[in-house]
Amino acid sequence: MSSLLPLHAVDMSHAYGDKMVLSGVDLLANPGEPVGVVGENGVGKSTLLRLVAGIEEADSGLVRRPSDLGYLAQEMVAPPAATVAAVLAEALAPLHDAVRRLEQLAHELDEPGAADAYAATLLWAQTHDAWDADRRALLASQQLGVSHIDASRTVGELSGGERTRLALAAVITRRPECVVLDEPTNHLDDDAIAFLENFLRELPGVVIVASHDRVFLDRVCAVIVDLDEGHFGVDGQGGNRYTGGFTTYLEHKAAARRRWEAAFAEQQDDLAALRVAARTTARQVAHNRPPRDGDKYIYNFKGGNVQATIRRRVRDAEQRIAVMERRPIPKPPEKLSLSHPLTTEDRTGGGLVVSLRDVSVPERLRLNRLDISAGQHLLVTGPNGSGKSTLLQVVSGRVQPASGLVRVSARRIGLLPQEVNFVGPDRTPTQVYDDALPAGAIPLSHLGLLPPRELSRPVGVLSIGQQRRLALAILVAGRPDLLLLDEPTNHISLTLASELEEALGRSPGTVMVASHDRWLRRRWGGQVLHLAVH
Ligand SMILES: Nc1ncnc2c1ncn2[C@@H]1O[C@H](COP(=O)(O)OP(=O)(O)OP(=O)(O)O)[C@@H](O)[C@H]1O
Ligand SMILES: [Mg+2]
């Protein structure tokens, strides 16, 4: 629809305290061309989205955005006492208003200005598909697992996942001209993700999503904007905007990184060779003995030429060094890399590590039988509400079932919960880590999970993915022999997710992973337990 406007952000820069997060970033999102914003944890994706959505003001830069914009935060902050019903009603209100107003204007078409008002309202109603709003609201609530939440509950009482799904249902219902979503798939099951993907693909307006979900990015996005320093095209100053799918983008990015490393290494070699050449040649000039009287004629004729040639060579080498130093190829940034095994070997002498019989947690989980033997890796799947997290909590001992038998015979159980919250947001990651572990544990800086510059910042200001990396660090440093991971790929970058997957494959201990991540599930080599909604 031609009335739809692009979103254009130019030269965005933003710092938190003395930390420069974004510097000179541009973002163009055209209607009908969904843009995926990607990059390592903490690179500034959420910050950029808040700036373009107008949630926060940038230090500098300009944003032109459609005024009708829907924004979904990475973790929703609960509004004061709004109920679930009120949130959905608020999303529907402008659409109902538009339909009512159209009917009213249709009866007043003879009055001055009414025809224009009618045309404008009609266009708005068409763009927002206002006549379909009630059906959309119902469908979104059902597909996103919101319809079974008691509508009189307040948003503050909901879990983080439920809050996100409710907010998403509201955005889908309202169908704004511009949608800005920060990691929308983290709390969704397969059906919900498919529903969201279809909605975004069919939306005529502007779509901007930050995500680490590879399958989702592939299915939805037409353009990828990478905030990493090592983005595609960095070697040829090609910018960070790529038109095309995410998987092909990743291939281009990997190739660009290889070219960058090669170009950097070549320049370093050239510089080293030129410096040696300049030094040794210069020494030749200095060491050239002064001419003796009898030599004068021949020296002037021959030696003078030699000296001049040597000086020219030195000058030439120095000039080439100066040119290279004026345009140095920057060193490719070190990549973070998980460098610690995830589990220790089970020493209970084989046998069953986990054994459950007729376990029931009312409204949350029912399971007749589960046996996991030492060293076994089990993936737990199932739709929203099927009890994946509850199962992990039962096994970890955090939740006692109302009935049934639970036997767990691990020496050290490590649980990564779905939502991570650290008490004391002013403490640094190093303090949090050291407090959580016994003396003598491997230092946090050795794990390759957080960059050194983040280790002394308050943990409360780290990005959500970085906080999750810290939780993972504490977990693996505790050397569990039974590892329980609840949605481990949520919020963490694709690089770490792949490393985690590989590390899991090598882990000698017993592992249970609850995940809805389609990419992880497709590649899972171990056993699978599928939970159904009870
Ligand atoms: N309110 C804040 N105060 C101080 N620093 C902040 C604040 N919000 C974000 N930051 C910092 O800005 C950087 C970027 O954070 P941001 O949340 O934008 O990253 P991200 O790319 O979305 O990461 P993730 O993949 O983990 O979601 C991080 O280093 C973070 O610590
Ligand atoms: Mg983020």
Coordinates of C-alpha atoms and ligand atoms in Angstrom, one line a residue:
M1 CA 0.0 0.0 0.0
S2 CA 1.6 3.2 -1.1
S3 CA 0.5 5.2 2.0
L4 CA 2.9 3.2 4.1
L5 CA 6.1 4.9 5.2
P6 CA 9.6 3.5 5.7
L7 CA 11.4 3.8 9.0
H8 CA 14.8 5.6 8.6
A9 CA 17.3 6.0 11.3
V10 CA 20.5 7.9 10.4
D11 CA 23.8 8.1 12.2
M12 CA 22.5 6.8 15.6
S13 CA 25.0 7.1 18.5
H14 CA 24.3 6.2 22.0
A15 CA 26.4 5.7 25.2
Y16 CA 25.5 4.5 28.6
G17 CA 27.8 6.3 31.0
D18 CA 31.3 5.9 29.5
K19 CA 30.3 2.9 27.4
M20 CA 29.7 3.8 23.8
V21 CA 27.1 1.2 22.6
L22 CA 26.2 2.5 19.2
S23 CA 28.3 4.8 17.0
G24 CA 27.1 6.1 13.6
V25 CA 24.6 3.3 12.9
D26 CA 22.1 3.7 10.1
L27 CA 18.9 1.6 9.7
L28 CA 16.5 1.7 6.8
A29 CA 13.4 -0.5 6.9
N30 CA 10.9 -0.4 3.9
P31 CA 7.3 -1.6 4.1
G32 CA 7.0 -5.2 3.1
E33 CA 10.8 -5.9 3.6
P34 CA 11.2 -7.3 7.1
V35 CA 14.6 -6.4 8.6
G36 CA 16.5 -8.7 11.0
V37 CA 18.9 -7.1 13.4
V38 CA 21.6 -9.5 14.5
G39 CA 24.9 -9.5 16.4
E40 CA 26.7 -10.9 19.5
N41 CA 25.2 -10.5 22.9
G42 CA 25.6 -7.0 24.2
V43 CA 26.4 -5.4 20.8
G44 CA 23.4 -3.1 21.1
K45 CA 20.5 -4.7 19.3
S46 CA 18.0 -3.9 22.0
T47 CA 19.4 -0.4 22.4
L48 CA 19.0 0.3 18.7
L49 CA 15.4 -1.0 18.7
R50 CA 14.5 1.2 21.8
L51 CA 15.9 4.2 19.9
V52 CA 14.1 3.6 16.7
A53 CA 10.9 2.8 18.6
G54 CA 11.2 6.1 20.5
I55 CA 11.4 4.3 23.9
E56 CA 14.7 6.0 24.6
E57 CA 16.3 9.1 23.1
A58 CA 19.6 8.7 21.2
D59 CA 22.6 10.9 22.1
S60 CA 22.7 11.9 18.4
G61 CA 21.1 10.8 15.2
L62 CA 17.8 11.2 13.4
V63 CA 14.9 8.9 13.2
R64 CA 11.9 9.1 10.8
R65 CA 9.3 6.6 11.9
P66 CA 5.7 5.9 11.1
S67 CA 3.7 7.3 14.0
D68 CA 1.7 4.1 14.3
L69 CA 4.3 1.8 15.9
G70 CA 4.0 -1.4 18.0
Y71 CA 7.0 -2.3 20.1
L72 CA 7.7 -5.6 22.0
A73 CA 10.6 -5.5 24.5
Q74 CA 13.0 -8.4 25.0
E75 CA 11.6 -8.8 28.5
M76 CA 8.4 -7.1 29.2
V77 CA 8.2 -4.9 32.2
A78 CA 4.8 -5.3 33.8
P79 CA 2.6 -2.2 33.6
P80 CA 0.9 -1.4 36.9
A81 CA -2.3 -3.2 37.5
A82 CA -3.6 -3.7 34.0
T83 CA -5.6 -7.0 33.5
V84 CA -5.2 -9.4 30.6
A85 CA -8.6 -8.4 29.4
A86 CA -7.7 -4.7 29.5
V87 CA -4.5 -5.2 27.5
L88 CA -6.4 -6.9 24.7
A89 CA -9.3 -4.4 24.8
E90 CA -6.9 -1.5 24.5
A91 CA -5.4 -3.1 21.3
L92 CA -8.9 -3.5 19.8
A93 CA -10.2 -0.1 20.7
P94 CA -8.7 2.0 17.8
L95 CA -9.9 -0.7 15.3
H96 CA -13.4 -0.7 16.6
D97 CA -13.4 3.1 16.7
A98 CA -12.3 3.2 13.0
V99 CA -15.2 0.9 11.9
R100 CA -17.7 2.9 14.0
R101 CA -16.4 6.2 12.6
L102 CA -16.6 4.9 9.0
E103 CA -20.3 4.0 9.5
Q104 CA -21.0 7.4 10.9
L105 CA -19.1 9.2 8.2
A106 CA -21.0 7.2 5.5
H107 CA -24.2 8.9 6.7
E108 CA -22.6 12.4 6.6
L109 CA -21.0 12.3 3.2
D110 CA -22.9 15.4 2.1
E111 CA -21.4 17.5 4.8
P112 CA -18.2 19.6 4.0
G113 CA -15.0 17.7 4.5
A114 CA -16.7 14.4 5.3
A115 CA -15.6 12.8 2.0
D116 CA -11.9 13.4 2.8
A117 CA -12.4 12.2 6.4
Y118 CA -14.1 9.1 5.0
A119 CA -11.3 8.4 2.6
A120 CA -8.6 8.8 5.2
T121 CA -10.5 6.6 7.7
L122 CA -11.1 4.0 5.1
L123 CA -7.5 3.9 4.2
W124 CA -6.5 3.5 7.8
A125 CA -9.1 0.8 8.4
Q126 CA -7.9 -1.1 5.3
T127 CA -4.2 -0.8 6.2
H128 CA -5.1 -2.2 9.7
D129 CA -7.6 -4.7 8.5
A130 CA -10.0 -3.3 11.0
W131 CA -13.0 -5.4 10.1
D132 CA -11.0 -8.6 10.9
A133 CA -9.8 -7.3 14.3
D134 CA -12.0 -9.5 16.5
R135 CA -11.2 -12.6 14.6
R136 CA -7.5 -11.7 14.7
A137 CA -7.6 -11.1 18.5
L138 CA -9.2 -14.4 19.1
L139 CA -6.8 -16.3 16.8
A140 CA -3.8 -14.6 18.3
S141 CA -4.9 -15.4 21.8
Q142 CA -5.4 -19.0 20.9
Q143 CA -2.3 -19.5 18.9
L144 CA -0.1 -17.7 21.4
G145 CA -1.4 -19.6 24.4
V146 CA -3.0 -16.5 25.9
S147 CA -6.6 -17.6 25.8
H148 CA -6.3 -20.1 28.7
I149 CA -5.0 -17.4 31.0
D150 CA -7.7 -16.0 33.3
A151 CA -8.5 -12.6 31.7
S152 CA -9.0 -11.0 35.1
R153 CA -5.4 -11.7 36.2
T154 CA -3.1 -8.6 36.3
V155 CA -0.2 -8.6 34.0
G156 CA 2.2 -8.3 37.0
E157 CA 1.1 -11.8 38.1
L158 CA 2.0 -13.5 34.8
S159 CA 5.3 -15.3 34.1
G160 CA 7.8 -13.5 31.8
G161 CA 6.8 -15.9 29.0
E162 CA 3.1 -15.3 29.4
R163 CA 3.6 -11.5 29.5
T164 CA 5.6 -11.6 26.3
R165 CA 2.9 -13.7 24.6
L166 CA 0.2 -11.4 25.8
A167 CA 2.0 -8.3 24.5
L168 CA 2.6 -10.0 21.2
A169 CA -1.1 -10.9 20.9
A170 CA -1.9 -7.2 21.5
V171 CA 0.5 -6.1 18.7
I172 CA -0.9 -8.7 16.3
T173 CA -4.4 -7.6 17.1
R174 CA -3.6 -4.0 16.6
R175 CA -1.6 -4.6 13.4
P176 CA 0.3 -1.3 13.4
E177 CA 2.0 0.1 10.4
C178 CA 5.4 -0.5 11.9
V179 CA 6.3 -3.4 14.2
V180 CA 9.5 -3.4 16.2
L181 CA 10.1 -6.8 18.0
D182 CA 13.0 -7.6 20.3
E183 CA 13.6 -11.4 20.3
P184 CA 10.0 -12.4 19.9
T185 CA 10.4 -16.2 19.6
N186 CA 12.1 -16.9 22.9
H187 CA 8.9 -17.9 24.7
L188 CA 6.9 -19.4 21.9
D189 CA 6.2 -23.0 20.9
D190 CA 6.2 -24.2 17.3
D191 CA 2.6 -23.3 16.5
A192 CA 3.0 -19.8 18.0
I193 CA 6.1 -19.2 16.0
A194 CA 4.5 -20.3 12.8
F195 CA 1.6 -18.0 13.5
L196 CA 3.9 -15.0 14.2
E197 CA 6.0 -15.8 11.1
N198 CA 2.9 -15.7 8.9
F199 CA 1.7 -12.5 10.4
L200 CA 5.0 -10.8 9.8
R201 CA 5.4 -12.1 6.3
E202 CA 2.0 -10.8 5.3
L203 CA 2.1 -7.5 7.1
P204 CA 2.3 -4.7 4.5
G205 CA 4.1 -2.3 6.8
V206 CA 7.5 -2.0 8.3
V207 CA 8.9 -4.9 10.4
I208 CA 12.1 -4.8 12.4
V209 CA 13.1 -7.8 14.6
A210 CA 16.2 -8.5 16.7
S211 CA 16.7 -12.2 16.9
H212 CA 19.1 -15.1 17.4
D213 CA 16.6 -17.6 16.0
R214 CA 18.1 -18.8 12.8
V215 CA 15.0 -20.5 11.4
F216 CA 12.8 -17.5 12.2
L217 CA 15.3 -15.1 10.6
D218 CA 15.4 -17.3 7.5
R219 CA 11.7 -17.5 7.2
V220 CA 10.8 -13.9 7.9
C221 CA 13.6 -11.4 7.0
A222 CA 14.4 -10.0 3.6
V223 CA 17.2 -7.8 4.9
I224 CA 19.8 -8.5 7.6
V225 CA 21.5 -5.7 9.6
D226 CA 24.5 -6.9 11.5
L227 CA 25.8 -4.8 14.4
D228 CA 28.9 -6.9 15.0
E229 CA 32.3 -5.3 14.3
G230 CA 33.0 -8.3 12.0
H231 CA 29.9 -7.8 9.9
F232 CA 29.6 -8.8 6.3
G233 CA 31.5 -6.6 4.0
V234 CA 33.7 -5.2 6.7
D235 CA 36.9 -6.0 4.7
G236 CA 35.7 -4.0 1.8
Q237 CA 34.0 -1.3 3.8
G238 CA 30.8 -2.8 2.4
G239 CA 28.6 -1.8 5.3
N240 CA 26.5 -3.9 7.6
R241 CA 23.3 -4.2 5.5
Y242 CA 22.7 -7.4 3.6
T243 CA 19.8 -8.0 1.3
G244 CA 18.9 -11.7 1.4
G245 CA 18.3 -14.6 3.7
F246 CA 20.0 -15.2 7.0
T247 CA 21.7 -18.5 6.2
T248 CA 23.3 -17.1 3.0
Y249 CA 24.2 -14.0 5.0
L250 CA 26.1 -16.2 7.5
E251 CA 28.1 -17.8 4.7
H252 CA 29.0 -14.3 3.3
K253 CA 29.9 -13.1 6.7
A254 CA 32.2 -16.2 7.3
A255 CA 33.9 -15.6 4.0
A256 CA 34.3 -11.9 4.7
R257 CA 35.9 -12.7 8.1
R258 CA 38.4 -15.1 6.4
R259 CA 39.3 -12.4 3.8
W260 CA 39.7 -9.8 6.6
E261 CA 42.0 -12.2 8.6
A262 CA 44.0 -12.9 5.4
A263 CA 44.3 -9.2 4.5
F264 CA 45.3 -8.2 8.0
A265 CA 47.9 -11.0 8.2
E266 CA 49.3 -9.9 4.7
Q267 CA 49.5 -6.3 5.8
Q268 CA 51.3 -7.2 9.0
D269 CA 53.8 -9.4 7.0
D270 CA 54.4 -6.6 4.4
L271 CA 54.9 -4.1 7.2
A272 CA 57.4 -6.3 9.0
A273 CA 59.3 -7.0 5.7
L274 CA 59.4 -3.3 4.8
R275 CA 60.7 -2.3 8.2
V276 CA 63.4 -4.9 8.0
A277 CA 64.3 -3.8 4.5
A278 CA 64.3 -0.1 5.6
R279 CA 66.5 -0.8 8.6
T280 CA 69.1 -3.0 6.8
T281 CA 69.3 -0.8 3.7
A282 CA 69.7 2.3 5.9
R283 CA 72.6 0.5 7.7
Q284 CA 74.2 -0.1 4.3
V285 CA 74.3 3.7 3.7
A286 CA 75.7 4.4 7.1
H287 CA 78.3 1.6 6.9
N288 CA 79.5 2.7 3.5
R289 CA 83.0 3.9 4.1
P290 CA 83.8 7.5 3.1
P291 CA 85.7 7.8 -0.2
R292 CA 89.5 8.0 -0.1
D293 CA 91.2 10.6 -2.2
G294 CA 92.3 8.2 -4.9
D295 CA 88.8 6.8 -5.2
K296 CA 87.2 10.1 -5.6
Y297 CA 86.6 10.0 -9.3
I298 CA 85.4 6.5 -9.4
Y299 CA 83.3 7.1 -6.2
N300 CA 81.6 10.1 -7.6
F301 CA 80.8 8.2 -10.7
K302 CA 79.8 4.9 -9.1
G303 CA 79.6 5.1 -5.3
G304 CA 77.5 8.2 -5.5
N305 CA 75.0 6.4 -7.6
V306 CA 75.0 3.5 -5.2
Q307 CA 74.4 5.8 -2.3
A308 CA 71.6 7.5 -4.1
T309 CA 70.0 4.2 -5.0
I310 CA 70.2 3.0 -1.4
R311 CA 68.6 6.2 -0.1
R312 CA 65.9 6.0 -2.7
R313 CA 65.1 2.5 -1.6
V314 CA 65.0 3.5 2.1
R315 CA 62.7 6.4 1.2
D316 CA 60.5 4.1 -0.9
A317 CA 60.2 1.6 1.9
E318 CA 59.5 4.4 4.5
Q319 CA 56.8 5.9 2.2
R320 CA 55.1 2.5 1.8
I321 CA 55.2 2.0 5.5
A322 CA 53.7 5.4 6.1
V323 CA 50.9 4.7 3.5
M324 CA 50.1 1.4 5.2
E325 CA 50.1 3.0 8.6
R326 CA 47.8 5.7 7.5
R327 CA 45.3 3.1 6.4
P328 CA 45.9 0.2 8.7
I329 CA 43.7 -2.9 8.4
P330 CA 42.2 -3.2 11.9
K331 CA 42.9 -6.5 13.7
P332 CA 39.9 -8.8 13.5
P333 CA 38.3 -8.9 16.9
E334 CA 38.9 -11.9 19.0
K335 CA 35.9 -14.2 19.1
L336 CA 34.5 -15.3 22.4
S337 CA 34.7 -19.0 22.7
L338 CA 33.3 -21.4 25.3
S339 CA 36.4 -23.1 26.7
H340 CA 35.2 -25.3 29.5
P341 CA 33.5 -28.7 29.5
L342 CA 29.9 -28.5 30.5
T343 CA 29.8 -31.5 32.8
T344 CA 32.0 -33.9 34.7
E345 CA 31.8 -37.6 34.4
D346 CA 29.2 -39.4 36.4
R347 CA 31.0 -41.5 39.0
T348 CA 28.0 -43.2 40.5
G349 CA 29.0 -46.3 38.6
G350 CA 26.4 -46.2 35.8
G351 CA 22.8 -47.1 36.5
L352 CA 19.9 -44.7 36.7
V353 CA 20.6 -41.1 37.5
V354 CA 16.9 -40.0 37.3
S355 CA 13.9 -42.1 37.9
L356 CA 10.3 -40.7 38.1
R357 CA 7.1 -42.6 38.6
D358 CA 3.5 -41.2 38.4
V359 CA 4.7 -37.7 39.1
S360 CA 2.0 -35.0 39.2
V361 CA 2.3 -31.3 39.8
P362 CA -1.3 -30.0 39.6
E363 CA -2.0 -27.9 36.5
R364 CA 1.6 -28.1 35.5
L365 CA 2.9 -31.6 34.9
R366 CA 1.9 -35.3 34.7
L367 CA 4.4 -37.9 33.9
N368 CA 4.0 -41.7 34.3
R369 CA 7.5 -42.8 33.9
L370 CA 10.9 -41.4 33.1
D371 CA 14.3 -43.2 33.5
I372 CA 17.6 -41.5 32.6
S373 CA 20.8 -43.5 32.9
A374 CA 24.2 -42.1 33.5
G375 CA 25.7 -40.2 30.6
Q376 CA 22.4 -40.1 28.7
H377 CA 21.4 -36.9 27.0
L378 CA 17.6 -36.2 26.8
L379 CA 15.9 -33.4 25.0
V380 CA 12.5 -32.5 26.4
T381 CA 10.1 -30.9 23.9
G382 CA 6.4 -29.9 24.0
P383 CA 4.1 -27.0 23.5
N384 CA 3.8 -24.0 25.8
G385 CA 2.3 -25.1 29.1
S386 CA 3.2 -28.8 28.7
G387 CA 5.5 -28.7 31.8
K388 CA 9.0 -28.7 30.4
S389 CA 10.3 -26.2 33.0
T390 CA 8.4 -27.9 35.8
L391 CA 10.0 -31.3 34.9
L392 CA 13.5 -29.8 35.2
Q393 CA 12.5 -28.1 38.5
V394 CA 11.2 -31.4 39.9
V395 CA 14.4 -33.2 38.9
S396 CA 16.5 -30.4 40.4
G397 CA 14.5 -30.6 43.7
R398 CA 13.2 -27.0 43.4
V399 CA 9.6 -28.2 43.0
Q400 CA 8.1 -31.0 45.1
P401 CA 5.4 -33.0 43.2
A402 CA 2.0 -33.4 44.8
S403 CA 2.3 -37.1 44.3
G404 CA 4.6 -39.7 42.7
L405 CA 8.2 -40.9 43.2
V406 CA 11.3 -38.9 42.3
R407 CA 14.8 -40.5 42.7
V408 CA 17.8 -38.5 41.6
S409 CA 21.3 -39.9 42.3
A410 CA 23.7 -37.2 41.0
R411 CA 26.5 -35.8 43.0
R412 CA 26.1 -32.2 41.7
I413 CA 23.0 -31.0 39.9
G414 CA 23.3 -27.8 37.8
L415 CA 20.1 -26.0 36.6
L416 CA 20.0 -23.1 34.1
P417 CA 16.5 -21.7 34.7
Q418 CA 14.5 -20.2 31.9
E419 CA 14.6 -16.8 33.4
V420 CA 17.8 -15.5 35.1
N421 CA 17.7 -12.9 37.9
F422 CA 20.6 -11.9 39.9
V423 CA 20.1 -10.3 43.3
G424 CA 22.2 -7.1 43.8
P425 CA 22.2 -5.5 40.4
D426 CA 25.2 -3.3 41.4
R427 CA 27.6 -6.2 41.9
T428 CA 30.0 -7.0 39.1
P429 CA 29.8 -10.2 37.2
T430 CA 33.2 -11.2 38.8
Q431 CA 31.7 -10.7 42.3
V432 CA 28.5 -12.6 41.5
Y433 CA 30.5 -15.4 40.1
D434 CA 33.1 -15.6 42.9
D435 CA 30.3 -15.5 45.5
A436 CA 28.5 -18.3 43.9
L437 CA 31.4 -20.7 43.7
P438 CA 33.9 -22.2 46.2
A439 CA 37.4 -20.8 46.4
G440 CA 39.7 -22.2 43.7
A441 CA 37.1 -22.4 41.0
I442 CA 38.3 -21.5 37.5
P443 CA 38.3 -17.7 37.1
L444 CA 35.4 -16.2 35.2
S445 CA 37.8 -14.6 32.7
H446 CA 39.1 -18.0 31.6
L447 CA 35.7 -19.3 30.5
G448 CA 35.3 -17.3 27.3
L449 CA 31.7 -16.4 28.0
L450 CA 32.0 -12.7 28.7
P451 CA 34.4 -10.1 27.2
P452 CA 36.9 -8.8 29.7
R453 CA 35.5 -5.2 29.5
E454 CA 32.2 -6.4 30.9
L455 CA 33.6 -8.1 33.9
S456 CA 33.7 -5.1 36.1
R457 CA 30.4 -3.4 35.1
P458 CA 27.3 -3.7 37.3
V459 CA 25.5 -6.9 36.4
G460 CA 22.2 -5.1 36.3
V461 CA 23.2 -3.2 33.2
L462 CA 24.5 -6.1 31.2
S463 CA 22.4 -7.1 28.2
I464 CA 20.0 -10.0 28.8
G465 CA 22.1 -12.4 26.8
Q466 CA 25.2 -11.4 28.8
Q467 CA 23.4 -12.0 32.0
R468 CA 22.4 -15.5 30.8
R469 CA 26.0 -16.1 29.8
L470 CA 27.0 -15.3 33.4
A471 CA 24.5 -17.8 34.7
L472 CA 25.9 -20.4 32.3
A473 CA 29.4 -19.6 33.5
I474 CA 28.4 -20.2 37.2
L475 CA 26.7 -23.4 36.2
V476 CA 29.5 -25.0 34.2
A477 CA 32.2 -23.8 36.7
G478 CA 30.3 -25.8 39.4
R479 CA 31.2 -29.0 37.4
P480 CA 27.8 -30.7 37.6
D481 CA 27.4 -34.3 36.7
L482 CA 23.7 -33.8 36.1
L483 CA 23.1 -30.7 33.9
L484 CA 19.6 -29.3 33.4
L485 CA 19.2 -26.6 30.8
D486 CA 15.9 -24.8 30.4
E487 CA 15.7 -23.2 27.0
P488 CA 19.5 -22.7 26.8
T489 CA 19.5 -21.0 23.4
N490 CA 17.1 -18.2 24.5
H491 CA 18.8 -14.8 24.3
I492 CA 22.2 -16.2 23.6
S493 CA 24.0 -15.5 20.3
L494 CA 24.1 -18.0 17.5
T495 CA 27.9 -18.5 17.9
L496 CA 27.5 -19.5 21.6
A497 CA 24.4 -21.6 20.8
S498 CA 26.4 -23.6 18.3
E499 CA 29.3 -24.0 20.7
L500 CA 27.0 -25.1 23.4
E501 CA 25.5 -27.7 21.1
E502 CA 28.9 -29.1 20.2
A503 CA 30.0 -29.0 23.9
L504 CA 26.9 -30.9 24.9
G505 CA 27.7 -33.6 22.3
R506 CA 31.1 -34.1 24.0
S507 CA 29.8 -33.9 27.6
P508 CA 30.3 -37.1 29.6
G509 CA 27.7 -36.3 32.3
T510 CA 24.0 -36.7 32.2
V511 CA 22.1 -33.9 30.5
M512 CA 18.4 -32.8 30.2
V513 CA 17.6 -30.0 27.9
A514 CA 14.2 -28.4 27.5
S515 CA 14.0 -26.5 24.3
H516 CA 11.6 -25.3 21.7
D517 CA 14.5 -24.1 19.4
R518 CA 13.8 -25.7 16.1
W519 CA 17.4 -25.5 15.0
L520 CA 18.7 -27.3 18.1
R521 CA 15.9 -29.9 17.9
R522 CA 16.7 -30.7 14.2
R523 CA 20.3 -31.4 15.0
W524 CA 19.8 -33.3 18.3
G525 CA 21.4 -36.7 18.3
G526 CA 20.3 -38.0 21.7
Q527 CA 16.9 -39.2 23.0
V528 CA 13.8 -37.1 23.0
L529 CA 10.9 -36.9 25.5
H530 CA 7.8 -35.1 24.1
L531 CA 5.4 -33.8 26.7
A532 CA 1.8 -33.1 25.7
V533 CA -0.4 -30.6 27.2
H534 CA -2.4 -32.3 30.0
Ligands
LIG1 N1 20.4 1.0 31.0 C1 21.6 0.7 30.7 N2 22.6 1.2 31.4 C2 23.9 0.9 31.2 N3 24.3 0.1 30.2 C3 23.4 -0.5 29.4 C4 22.0 -0.2 29.6 N4 21.3 -0.9 28.7 C5 22.2 -1.5 27.9 N5 23.4 -1.3 28.3 C6 24.7 -1.8 27.7 O1 24.6 -1.6 26.3 C7 25.2 -2.7 25.7 C8 24.2 -3.2 24.6 O2 23.1 -3.8 25.3 P1 21.8 -4.3 24.5 O3 20.8 -4.8 25.5 O4 21.4 -3.3 23.5 O5 22.5 -5.6 23.7 P2 21.9 -6.7 22.8 O6 22.6 -6.7 21.5 O7 20.4 -6.5 22.7 O8 22.3 -8.0 23.6 P3 21.5 -9.4 23.7 O9 21.9 -10.2 22.5 O10 22.0 -10.0 25.0 O11 20.0 -9.1 23.8 C9 25.6 -3.7 26.8 O12 26.9 -3.6 27.0 C10 24.8 -3.3 28.0 O13 25.6 -3.5 29.1
MG2 MG 18.8 -7.6 23.3

